XYZ file of C-alpha atoms in Angstrom:
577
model
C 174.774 -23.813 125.956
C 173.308 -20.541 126.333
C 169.467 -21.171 127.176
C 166.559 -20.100 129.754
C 163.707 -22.216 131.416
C 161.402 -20.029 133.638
C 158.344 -20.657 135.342
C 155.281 -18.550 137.032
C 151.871 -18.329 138.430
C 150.542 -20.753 140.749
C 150.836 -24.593 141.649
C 151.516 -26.738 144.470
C 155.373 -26.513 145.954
C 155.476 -30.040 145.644
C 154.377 -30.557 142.328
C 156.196 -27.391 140.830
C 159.263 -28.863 142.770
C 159.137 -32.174 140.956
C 158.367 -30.696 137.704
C 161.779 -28.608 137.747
C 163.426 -31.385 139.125
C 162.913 -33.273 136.096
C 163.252 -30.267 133.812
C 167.145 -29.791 135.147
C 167.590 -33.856 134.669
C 167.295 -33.328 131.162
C 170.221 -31.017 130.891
C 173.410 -31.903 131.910
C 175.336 -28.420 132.767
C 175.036 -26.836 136.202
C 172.492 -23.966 135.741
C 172.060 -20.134 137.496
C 168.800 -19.923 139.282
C 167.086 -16.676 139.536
C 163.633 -16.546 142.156
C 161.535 -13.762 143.664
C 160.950 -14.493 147.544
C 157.223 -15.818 148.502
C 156.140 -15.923 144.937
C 156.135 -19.013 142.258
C 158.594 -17.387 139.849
C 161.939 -18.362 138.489
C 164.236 -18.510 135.812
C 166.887 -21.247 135.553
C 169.779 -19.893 132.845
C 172.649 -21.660 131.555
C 175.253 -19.604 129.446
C 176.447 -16.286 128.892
C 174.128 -14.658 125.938
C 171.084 -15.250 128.785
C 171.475 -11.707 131.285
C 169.176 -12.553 134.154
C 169.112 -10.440 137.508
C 166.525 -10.223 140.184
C 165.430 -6.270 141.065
C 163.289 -5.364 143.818
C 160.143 -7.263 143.207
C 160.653 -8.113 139.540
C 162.985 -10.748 137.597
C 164.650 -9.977 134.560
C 166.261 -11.611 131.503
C 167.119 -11.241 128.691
C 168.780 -12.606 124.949
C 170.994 -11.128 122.429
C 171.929 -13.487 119.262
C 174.853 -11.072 118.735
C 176.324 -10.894 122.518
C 175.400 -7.145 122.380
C 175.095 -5.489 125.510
C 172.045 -3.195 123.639
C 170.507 -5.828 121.472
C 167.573 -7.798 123.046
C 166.041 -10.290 120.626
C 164.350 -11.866 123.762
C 163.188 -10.074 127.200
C 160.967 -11.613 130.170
C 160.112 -9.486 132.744
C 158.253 -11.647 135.423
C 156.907 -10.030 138.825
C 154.546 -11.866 141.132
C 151.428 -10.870 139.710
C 151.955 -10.633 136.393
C 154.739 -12.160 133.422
C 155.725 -10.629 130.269
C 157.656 -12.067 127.703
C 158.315 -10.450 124.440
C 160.177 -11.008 121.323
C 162.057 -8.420 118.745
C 160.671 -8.179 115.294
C 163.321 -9.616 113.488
C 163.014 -12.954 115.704
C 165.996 -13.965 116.320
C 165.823 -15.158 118.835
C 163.047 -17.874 120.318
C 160.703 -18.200 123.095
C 158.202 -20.874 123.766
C 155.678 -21.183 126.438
C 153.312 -23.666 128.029
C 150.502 -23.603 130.524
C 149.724 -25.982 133.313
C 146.703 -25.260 135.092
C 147.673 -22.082 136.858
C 151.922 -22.309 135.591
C 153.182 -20.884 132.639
C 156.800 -22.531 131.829
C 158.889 -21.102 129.140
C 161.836 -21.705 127.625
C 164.345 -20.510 124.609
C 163.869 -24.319 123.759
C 161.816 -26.190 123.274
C 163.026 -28.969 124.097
C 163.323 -27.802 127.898
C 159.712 -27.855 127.939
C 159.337 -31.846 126.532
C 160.074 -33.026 130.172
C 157.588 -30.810 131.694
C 154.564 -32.268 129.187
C 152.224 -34.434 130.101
C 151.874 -36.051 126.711
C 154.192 -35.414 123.728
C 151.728 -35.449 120.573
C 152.398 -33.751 117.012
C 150.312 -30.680 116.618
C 148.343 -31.003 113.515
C 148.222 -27.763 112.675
C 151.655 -27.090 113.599
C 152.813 -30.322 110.956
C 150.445 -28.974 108.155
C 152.141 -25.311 108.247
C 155.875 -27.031 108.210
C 154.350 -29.133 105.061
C 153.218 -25.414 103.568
C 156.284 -23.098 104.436
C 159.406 -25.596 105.690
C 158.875 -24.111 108.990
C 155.766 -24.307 111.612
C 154.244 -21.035 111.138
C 153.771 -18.642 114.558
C 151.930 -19.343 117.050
C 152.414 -22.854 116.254
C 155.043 -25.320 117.125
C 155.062 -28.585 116.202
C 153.738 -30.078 119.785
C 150.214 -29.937 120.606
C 150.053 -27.090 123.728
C 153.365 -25.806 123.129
C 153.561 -22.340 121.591
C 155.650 -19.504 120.366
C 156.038 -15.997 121.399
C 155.428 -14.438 117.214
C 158.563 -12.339 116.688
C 157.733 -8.495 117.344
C 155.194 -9.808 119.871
C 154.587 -9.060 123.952
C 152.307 -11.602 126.091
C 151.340 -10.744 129.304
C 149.555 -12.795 131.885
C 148.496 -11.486 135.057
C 146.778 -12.581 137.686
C 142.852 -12.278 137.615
C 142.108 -9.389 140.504
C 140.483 -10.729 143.377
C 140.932 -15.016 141.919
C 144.789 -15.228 142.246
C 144.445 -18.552 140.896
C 142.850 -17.948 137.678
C 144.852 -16.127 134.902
C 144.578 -13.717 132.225
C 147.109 -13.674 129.049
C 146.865 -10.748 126.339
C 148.490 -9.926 123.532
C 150.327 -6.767 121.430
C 152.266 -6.639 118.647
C 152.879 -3.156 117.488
C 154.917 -2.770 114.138
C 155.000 0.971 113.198
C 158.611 0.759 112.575
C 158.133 -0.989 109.356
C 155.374 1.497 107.990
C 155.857 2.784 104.274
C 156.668 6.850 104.411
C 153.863 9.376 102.709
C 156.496 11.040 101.195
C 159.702 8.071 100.269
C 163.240 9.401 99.492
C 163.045 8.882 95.265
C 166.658 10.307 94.700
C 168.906 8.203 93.940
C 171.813 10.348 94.407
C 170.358 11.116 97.862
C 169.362 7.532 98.856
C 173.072 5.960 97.599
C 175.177 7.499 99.990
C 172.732 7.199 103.117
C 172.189 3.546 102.602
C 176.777 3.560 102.396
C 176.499 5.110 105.397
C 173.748 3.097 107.385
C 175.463 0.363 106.577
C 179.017 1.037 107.607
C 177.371 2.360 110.766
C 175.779 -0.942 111.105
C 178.819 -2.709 111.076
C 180.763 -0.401 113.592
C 177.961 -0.652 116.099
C 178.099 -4.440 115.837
C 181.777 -4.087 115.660
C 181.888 -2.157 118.776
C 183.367 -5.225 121.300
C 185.803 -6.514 118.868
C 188.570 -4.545 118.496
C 191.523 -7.055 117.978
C 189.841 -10.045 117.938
C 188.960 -12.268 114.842
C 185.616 -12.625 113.497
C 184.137 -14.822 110.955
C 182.124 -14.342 107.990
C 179.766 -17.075 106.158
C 180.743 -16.106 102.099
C 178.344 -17.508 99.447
C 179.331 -15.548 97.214
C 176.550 -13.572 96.652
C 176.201 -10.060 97.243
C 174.779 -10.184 100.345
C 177.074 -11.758 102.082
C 180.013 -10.264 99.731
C 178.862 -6.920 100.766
C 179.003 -8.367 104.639
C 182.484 -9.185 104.517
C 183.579 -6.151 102.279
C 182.053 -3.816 105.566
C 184.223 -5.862 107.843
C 187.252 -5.448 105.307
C 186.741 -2.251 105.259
C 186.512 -1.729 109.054
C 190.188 -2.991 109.473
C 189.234 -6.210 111.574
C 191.019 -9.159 111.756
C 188.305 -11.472 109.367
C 188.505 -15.002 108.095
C 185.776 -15.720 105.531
C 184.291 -19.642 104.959
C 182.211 -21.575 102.338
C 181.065 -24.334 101.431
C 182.207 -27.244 98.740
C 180.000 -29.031 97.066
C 182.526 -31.405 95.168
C 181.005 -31.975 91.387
C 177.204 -31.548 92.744
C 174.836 -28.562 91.881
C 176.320 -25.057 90.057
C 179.015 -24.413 92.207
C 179.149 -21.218 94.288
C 182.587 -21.492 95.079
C 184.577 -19.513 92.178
C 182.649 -16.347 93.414
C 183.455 -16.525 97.144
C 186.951 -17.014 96.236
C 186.258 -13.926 93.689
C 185.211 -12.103 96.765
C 187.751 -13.156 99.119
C 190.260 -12.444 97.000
C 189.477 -8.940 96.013
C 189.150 -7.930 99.488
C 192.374 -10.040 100.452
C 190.881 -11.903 103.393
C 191.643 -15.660 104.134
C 189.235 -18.239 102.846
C 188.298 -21.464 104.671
C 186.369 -24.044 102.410
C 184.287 -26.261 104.409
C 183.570 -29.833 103.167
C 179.652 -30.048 102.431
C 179.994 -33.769 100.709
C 177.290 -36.211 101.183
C 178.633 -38.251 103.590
C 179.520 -35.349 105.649
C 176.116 -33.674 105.064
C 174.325 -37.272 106.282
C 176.646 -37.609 109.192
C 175.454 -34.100 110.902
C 171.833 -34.904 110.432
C 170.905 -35.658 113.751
C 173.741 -33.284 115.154
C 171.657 -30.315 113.054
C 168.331 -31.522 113.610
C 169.338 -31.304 117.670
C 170.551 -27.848 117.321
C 168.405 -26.044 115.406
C 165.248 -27.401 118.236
C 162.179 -27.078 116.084
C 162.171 -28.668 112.209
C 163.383 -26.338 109.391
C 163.294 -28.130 106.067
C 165.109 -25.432 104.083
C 168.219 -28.034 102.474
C 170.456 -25.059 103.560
C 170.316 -25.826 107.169
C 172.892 -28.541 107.531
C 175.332 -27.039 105.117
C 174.879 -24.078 108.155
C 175.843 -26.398 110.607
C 179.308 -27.550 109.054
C 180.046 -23.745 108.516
C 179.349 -22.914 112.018
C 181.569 -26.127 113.240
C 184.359 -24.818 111.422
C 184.221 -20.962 112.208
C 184.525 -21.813 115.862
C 187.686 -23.453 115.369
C 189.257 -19.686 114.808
C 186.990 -17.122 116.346
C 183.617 -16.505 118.982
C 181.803 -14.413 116.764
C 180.235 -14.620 113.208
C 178.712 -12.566 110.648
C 176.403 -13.519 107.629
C 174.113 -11.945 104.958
C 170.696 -12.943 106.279
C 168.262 -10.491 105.679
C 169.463 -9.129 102.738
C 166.877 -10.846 100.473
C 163.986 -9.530 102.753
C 164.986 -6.203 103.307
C 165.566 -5.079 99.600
C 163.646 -7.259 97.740
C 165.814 -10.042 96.534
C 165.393 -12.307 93.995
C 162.992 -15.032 95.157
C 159.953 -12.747 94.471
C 160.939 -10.814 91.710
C 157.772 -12.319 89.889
C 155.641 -10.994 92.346
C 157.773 -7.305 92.516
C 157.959 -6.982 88.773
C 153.834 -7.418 88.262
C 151.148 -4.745 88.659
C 149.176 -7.797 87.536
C 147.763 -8.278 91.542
C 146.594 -4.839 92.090
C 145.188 -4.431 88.386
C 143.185 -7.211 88.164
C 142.652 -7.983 91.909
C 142.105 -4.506 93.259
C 141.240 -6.305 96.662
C 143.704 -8.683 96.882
C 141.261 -11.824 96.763
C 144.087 -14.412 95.027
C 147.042 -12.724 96.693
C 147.826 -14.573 99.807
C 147.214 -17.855 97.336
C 149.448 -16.790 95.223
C 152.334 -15.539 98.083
C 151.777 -18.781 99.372
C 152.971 -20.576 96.386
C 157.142 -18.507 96.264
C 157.267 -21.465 99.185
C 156.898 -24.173 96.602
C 156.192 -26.795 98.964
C 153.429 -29.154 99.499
C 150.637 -26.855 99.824
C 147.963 -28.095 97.379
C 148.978 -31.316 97.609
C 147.209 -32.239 100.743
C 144.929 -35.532 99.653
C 147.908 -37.014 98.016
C 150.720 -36.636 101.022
C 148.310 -36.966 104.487
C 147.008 -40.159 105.665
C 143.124 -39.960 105.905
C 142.757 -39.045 109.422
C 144.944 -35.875 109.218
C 143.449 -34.956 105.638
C 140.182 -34.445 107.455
C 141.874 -32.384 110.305
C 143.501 -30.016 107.377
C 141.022 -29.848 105.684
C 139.024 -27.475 108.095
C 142.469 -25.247 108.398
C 142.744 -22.521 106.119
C 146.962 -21.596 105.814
C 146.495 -18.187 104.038
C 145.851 -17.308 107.441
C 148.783 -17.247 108.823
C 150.126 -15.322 106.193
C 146.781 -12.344 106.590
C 148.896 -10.133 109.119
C 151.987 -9.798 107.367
C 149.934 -9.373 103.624
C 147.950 -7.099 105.225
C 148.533 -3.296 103.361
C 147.787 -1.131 106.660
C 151.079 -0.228 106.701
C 152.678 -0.710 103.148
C 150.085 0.378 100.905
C 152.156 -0.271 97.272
C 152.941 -3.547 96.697
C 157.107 -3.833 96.718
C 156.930 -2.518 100.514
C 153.841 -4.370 100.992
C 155.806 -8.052 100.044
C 159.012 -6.371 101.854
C 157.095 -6.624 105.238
C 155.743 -9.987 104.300
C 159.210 -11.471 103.728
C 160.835 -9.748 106.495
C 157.666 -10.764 108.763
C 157.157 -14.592 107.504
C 160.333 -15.657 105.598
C 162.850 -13.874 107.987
C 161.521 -13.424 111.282
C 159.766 -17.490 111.229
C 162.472 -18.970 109.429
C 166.056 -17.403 108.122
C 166.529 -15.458 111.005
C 165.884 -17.912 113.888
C 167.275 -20.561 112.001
C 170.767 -19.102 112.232
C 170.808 -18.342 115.492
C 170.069 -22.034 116.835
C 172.719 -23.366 114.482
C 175.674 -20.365 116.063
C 174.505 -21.413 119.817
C 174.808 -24.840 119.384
C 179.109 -23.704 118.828
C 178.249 -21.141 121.057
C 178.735 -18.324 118.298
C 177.591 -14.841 118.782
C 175.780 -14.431 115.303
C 176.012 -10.725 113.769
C 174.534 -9.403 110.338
C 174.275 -5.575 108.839
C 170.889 -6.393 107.370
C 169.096 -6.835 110.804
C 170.025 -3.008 111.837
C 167.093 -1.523 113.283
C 168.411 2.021 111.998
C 168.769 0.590 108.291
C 165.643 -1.154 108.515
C 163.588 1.513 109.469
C 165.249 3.920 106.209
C 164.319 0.735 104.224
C 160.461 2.042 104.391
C 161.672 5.193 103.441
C 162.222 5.072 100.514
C 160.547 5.283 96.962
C 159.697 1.396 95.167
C 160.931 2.177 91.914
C 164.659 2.097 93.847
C 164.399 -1.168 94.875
C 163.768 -2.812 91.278
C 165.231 -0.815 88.670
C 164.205 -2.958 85.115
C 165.308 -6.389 85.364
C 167.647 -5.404 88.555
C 166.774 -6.160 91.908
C 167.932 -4.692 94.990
C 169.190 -2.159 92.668
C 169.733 0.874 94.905
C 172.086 -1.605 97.265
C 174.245 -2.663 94.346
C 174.463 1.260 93.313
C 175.339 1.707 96.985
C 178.171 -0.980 97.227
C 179.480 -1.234 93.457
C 182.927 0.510 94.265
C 183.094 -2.052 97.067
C 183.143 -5.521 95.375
C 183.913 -6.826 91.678
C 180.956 -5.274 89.624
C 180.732 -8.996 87.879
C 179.629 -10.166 91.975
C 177.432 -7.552 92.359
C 175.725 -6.925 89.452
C 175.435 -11.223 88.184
C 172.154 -12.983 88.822
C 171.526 -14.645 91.731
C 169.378 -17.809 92.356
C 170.169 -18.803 96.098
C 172.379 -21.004 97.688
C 172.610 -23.681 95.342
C 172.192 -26.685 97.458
C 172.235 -29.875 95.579
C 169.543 -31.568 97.337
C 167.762 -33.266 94.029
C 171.132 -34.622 92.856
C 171.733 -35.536 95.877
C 168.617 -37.223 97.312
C 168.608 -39.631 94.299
C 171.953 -40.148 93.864
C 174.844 -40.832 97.325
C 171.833 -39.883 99.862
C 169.117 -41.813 98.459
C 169.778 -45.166 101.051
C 169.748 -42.600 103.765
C 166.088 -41.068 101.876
C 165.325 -44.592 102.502
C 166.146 -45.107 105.769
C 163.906 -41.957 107.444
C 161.309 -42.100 104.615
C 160.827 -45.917 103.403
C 156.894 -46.738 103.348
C 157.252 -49.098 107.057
C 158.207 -45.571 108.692
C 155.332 -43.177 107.432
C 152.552 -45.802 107.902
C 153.989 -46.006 111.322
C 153.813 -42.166 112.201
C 150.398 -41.876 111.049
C 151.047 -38.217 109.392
C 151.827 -39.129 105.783
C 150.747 -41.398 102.545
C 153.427 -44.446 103.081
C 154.380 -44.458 99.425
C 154.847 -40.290 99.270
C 158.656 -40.297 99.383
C 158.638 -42.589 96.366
C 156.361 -40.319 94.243
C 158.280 -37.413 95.028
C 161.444 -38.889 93.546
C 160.115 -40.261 90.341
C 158.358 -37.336 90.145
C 154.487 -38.767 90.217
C 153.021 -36.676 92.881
C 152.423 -33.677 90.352
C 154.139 -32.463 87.734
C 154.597 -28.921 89.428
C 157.164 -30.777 91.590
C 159.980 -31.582 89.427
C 163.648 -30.856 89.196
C 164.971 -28.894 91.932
C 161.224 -29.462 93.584
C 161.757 -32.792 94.258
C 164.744 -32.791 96.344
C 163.330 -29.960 97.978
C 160.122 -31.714 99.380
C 162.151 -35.063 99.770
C 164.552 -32.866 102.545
C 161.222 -31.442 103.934
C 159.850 -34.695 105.056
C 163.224 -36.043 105.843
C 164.471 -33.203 108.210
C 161.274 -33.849 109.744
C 161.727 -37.566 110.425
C 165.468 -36.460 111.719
C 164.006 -33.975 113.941
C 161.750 -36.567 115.838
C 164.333 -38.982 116.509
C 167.070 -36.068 117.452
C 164.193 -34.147 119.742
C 161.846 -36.261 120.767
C 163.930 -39.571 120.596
C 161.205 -41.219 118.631
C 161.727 -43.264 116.084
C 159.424 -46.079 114.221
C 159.528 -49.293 112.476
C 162.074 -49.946 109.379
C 161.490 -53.067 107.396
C 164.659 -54.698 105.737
C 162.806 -55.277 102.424
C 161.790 -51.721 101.216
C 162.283 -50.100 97.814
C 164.910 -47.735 98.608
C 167.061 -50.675 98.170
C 166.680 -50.433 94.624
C 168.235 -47.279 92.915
C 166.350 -44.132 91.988
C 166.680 -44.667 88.039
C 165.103 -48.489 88.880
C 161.771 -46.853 90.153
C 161.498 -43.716 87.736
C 161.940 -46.527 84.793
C 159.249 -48.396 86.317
C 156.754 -45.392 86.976
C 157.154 -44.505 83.537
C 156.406 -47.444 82.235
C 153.157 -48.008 84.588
């Protein structure tokens, strides 16, 4: 376990005394304490990714996902009159915070913080931004007065001057790094050979504490993460590649890992991602990854991460790729001057952004139960999406949706994400694409390099074509393809049932009882079909996981509920109603 629980400002001994008293009770593992004499401040660590140490009149700490020395995705700085804590931009790692009068606890978990509540209660904010994006969108979490430190964010609270018990918090989050140059790099001969060598730089740096020992790589086949393990081939590491199996479900990924693999001549591990084995790590995911992600990728994670540890402490993946050079996912939204043209101010773009997360945004008066469609109803999600849309600092669109991803779909989700599900093996997590050096050149450079006709990230795959098959890197890609549709109404559908039958939602009070049912015959819209369904279905069900893994909640199941029936029963009947 590598995690931090601090606390600071002012309270009674007594009462702070019996809050961390029942803090450490949750946690099992002997902790390192960390306090400043005469003052209310302290950190309580367990693990070796947390670096703590008390100095003069100030604590410390801080977090590196990688286990680098001069990587700090997480620092706290805490003196007796005033408490910083600050996250990097490409938030990997997490930091939550609470107040209590005149206290301020925080935590890399959240769930340190659950024992220190007064009252656990859903955030309804927090729920309707996991029901827009998969993910509860910064500074939300979903718990009522529980927040998050926003990736590439400082807080600091001080101390009122002259009312010691009264306290002041502000915030900064300055971003110049990722700021679109006046005058890009539009050579391509030029730009080709930098981005070779920001990249193998990348890899050396991250490389740096691992000179005999094995490391892992997470191979989708895709170029990303082809590219990933073709850097650590070519570094002359000891490397040991894995990916997942889906048996006979979805469009296999498979034959291009091995592809990969192969051509670079490194070991391959397949990993087992059946049914049965994806519904028997539910809970165990839901647990590590602390806050609900509803992305169907995150369990397969899980069962890659349980297997790399068997051979090695650190990992590598692709993450970021997507964000950083314009992948795929918005190549609708790259390819069209049809935003600035005929929306010179950018009045439908946030709507429009918000709907590459093809969730249930829109949908709100047929999935929330009355109560909470009144609440959402006054909440406006473009919002959280204004500061990373905003073109202060990317003026032309490609940059401008770069940020955005790298801001909202990275830094919120991907990003932290993978880090939760590495600690929970305690795995250093390492990837090329979250370089501060090559992220910075990103902005750089001229738009037209990034999408080149119909190819996206084209100046990477010029960049890396001599070092991978040019059928991997130049092939389309669509994402991991999970097979959550196929498998939500086919082996998983009893276990659909079981976190998502009609007796549980009424119970919760957040959703219409009969929603998971008119997601999988495909009556709630038909916008949400195909791939959509299983997609939403995992949503609410990673949800329903994460209550009963986190907060140990759970609500009432009735033995007579439709689930019991198969899928083809109830789309026969709905089409016949």
């Amino acid at each position: 376990m590598n995690a931090l629980l601090g606390y600071w400002g002012h309270a009674e001994p007594e009462t702070l005394a019996t809050q961390l008293s029942r803090a450490l009770a949750a946690v099992p593992t002997l902790p390192h304490t960390f306090n400043l004499p005469d003052a209310q401040t302290g950190f309580v660590v367990w693990g070796s990714q947390i670096r703590a140490e008390r100095k003069d009149t100030a604590l410390t700490a801080s977090f590196s996902a990688a286990a680098l020395p001069g990587e700090r995705d997480v620092r706290i700085v805490a003196q007796s009159h005033s408490l910083q804590l600050q996250r990097a931009a490409m938030g990997r790692g997490t930091l939550y915070w609470t107040r209590q009068k005149n206290l301020v606890w925080f935590a890399t978990h959240l769930r340190l913080l659950l024992p220190l509540l007064d009252e656990v209660k859903i955030s309804t904010p927090g729920v309707y931004g996991y029901a827009c994006f998969s993910y509860c969108p910064t500074p939300l979490t979903p718990l009522k007065n529980v927040f998050t430190v926003p990736a590439g964010a400082t807080g600091t609270f001080q101390s009122k001057p002259g009312n010691a018990a009264v306290l002041e918090v502000h915030w900064s989050k300055p971003n110049t790094d990722w700021q679109e140059s006046l005058q890009p790099q539009r050579v391509e001969q030029n730009a080709s050979p930098q981005l070779r060598k920001l990249l193998t730089q990348a890899i050396q740096t991250q490389l740096a504490d691992q000179p005999r020992e094995p490391v892992g790589v997470f191979l989708s086949g895709g170029l990303d993460s082809a590219i990933t393990a073709a850097l650590l081939a070519r570094a002359g590491v000891q490397v040991r590649a894995y990916t997942l199996d889906f048996g006979d479900y979805g469009v296999s990924e498979l034959p291009h890992a091995e592809r990969v693999a192969s051509f670079l001549n490194i070991p391959l591990t397949k990993v087992d991602a059946s049914p049965a084995r994806i519904k028997d790590a539910l809970l165990a995911t839901a647990q590590a990854l602390d806050v609900p992600y509803g992305d169907g990728v995150t369990v397969p994670l899980y069962l890659l991460n349980q297997a790399a540890r068997r051979d090695c402490a650190v990992v590598f993946n692709g993450e970021g790729g997507d964000q950083l050079f314009g992948g795929w996912t918005n190549k609708p939204l790259i390819a069209s001057d049809v935003y600035e043209a005929v929306q010179p101010n950018g009045t439908d773009f946030g709507r429009d952004y918000l709907r590459t997360f093809h969730r249930l945004h829109g949908y709100e008066a047929e999935v929330f139960q009355d109560e909470v469609r009144a609440e959402v109803a006054a909440i406006d999600p473009q919002l959280w999406l204004t500061e990373a849309l905003e073109n202060l600092f990317t003026p032309t669109l490609l940059h401008r949706l770069r940020r955005a991803n790298l801001m909202l779909k990275g830094a919120q989700n991907i990003q932290p994400r993978a880090t939760q599900l590495s600690l929970a093996f305690d795995l250093a997590v390492r990837t090329p694409f979250c370089d501060p050096a090559l992220t910075r050149w990103t902005f750089q450079v001229a738009n037209d390099l990034f999408l080149r006709e119909s190819h996206e990230k084209y100046l990477l795959k010029r960049a890396v074509e001599l070092w991978l098959p040019s059928d991997i890197v130049w092939r389309e890609k669509r994402g991991m393809g999970v097979p959550l549709t196929p498998w939500c109404l086919g082996p998983l559908w009893r276990t659909v049932g079981e976190w998502l039958q009609p007796s549980v939602l009424r119970d919760e009070g957040l959703w219409q009882e009969d929603l998971a049912l008119r997601l999988a015959t495909g009556k709630l819209s038909g916008q949400l079909q195909g791939r959509r369904i299983g997609e939403c279905l995992w949503l609410l069900l990673m949800w329903q996981v994460w209550r009963k893994a986190v907060l140990q909640e759970d609500f009432q199941r009735s033995s007579l509920q439709p689930f019991l029936l198969p899928a083809k029963f109830w789309q026969w009947r709905m089409n016949r109603a």
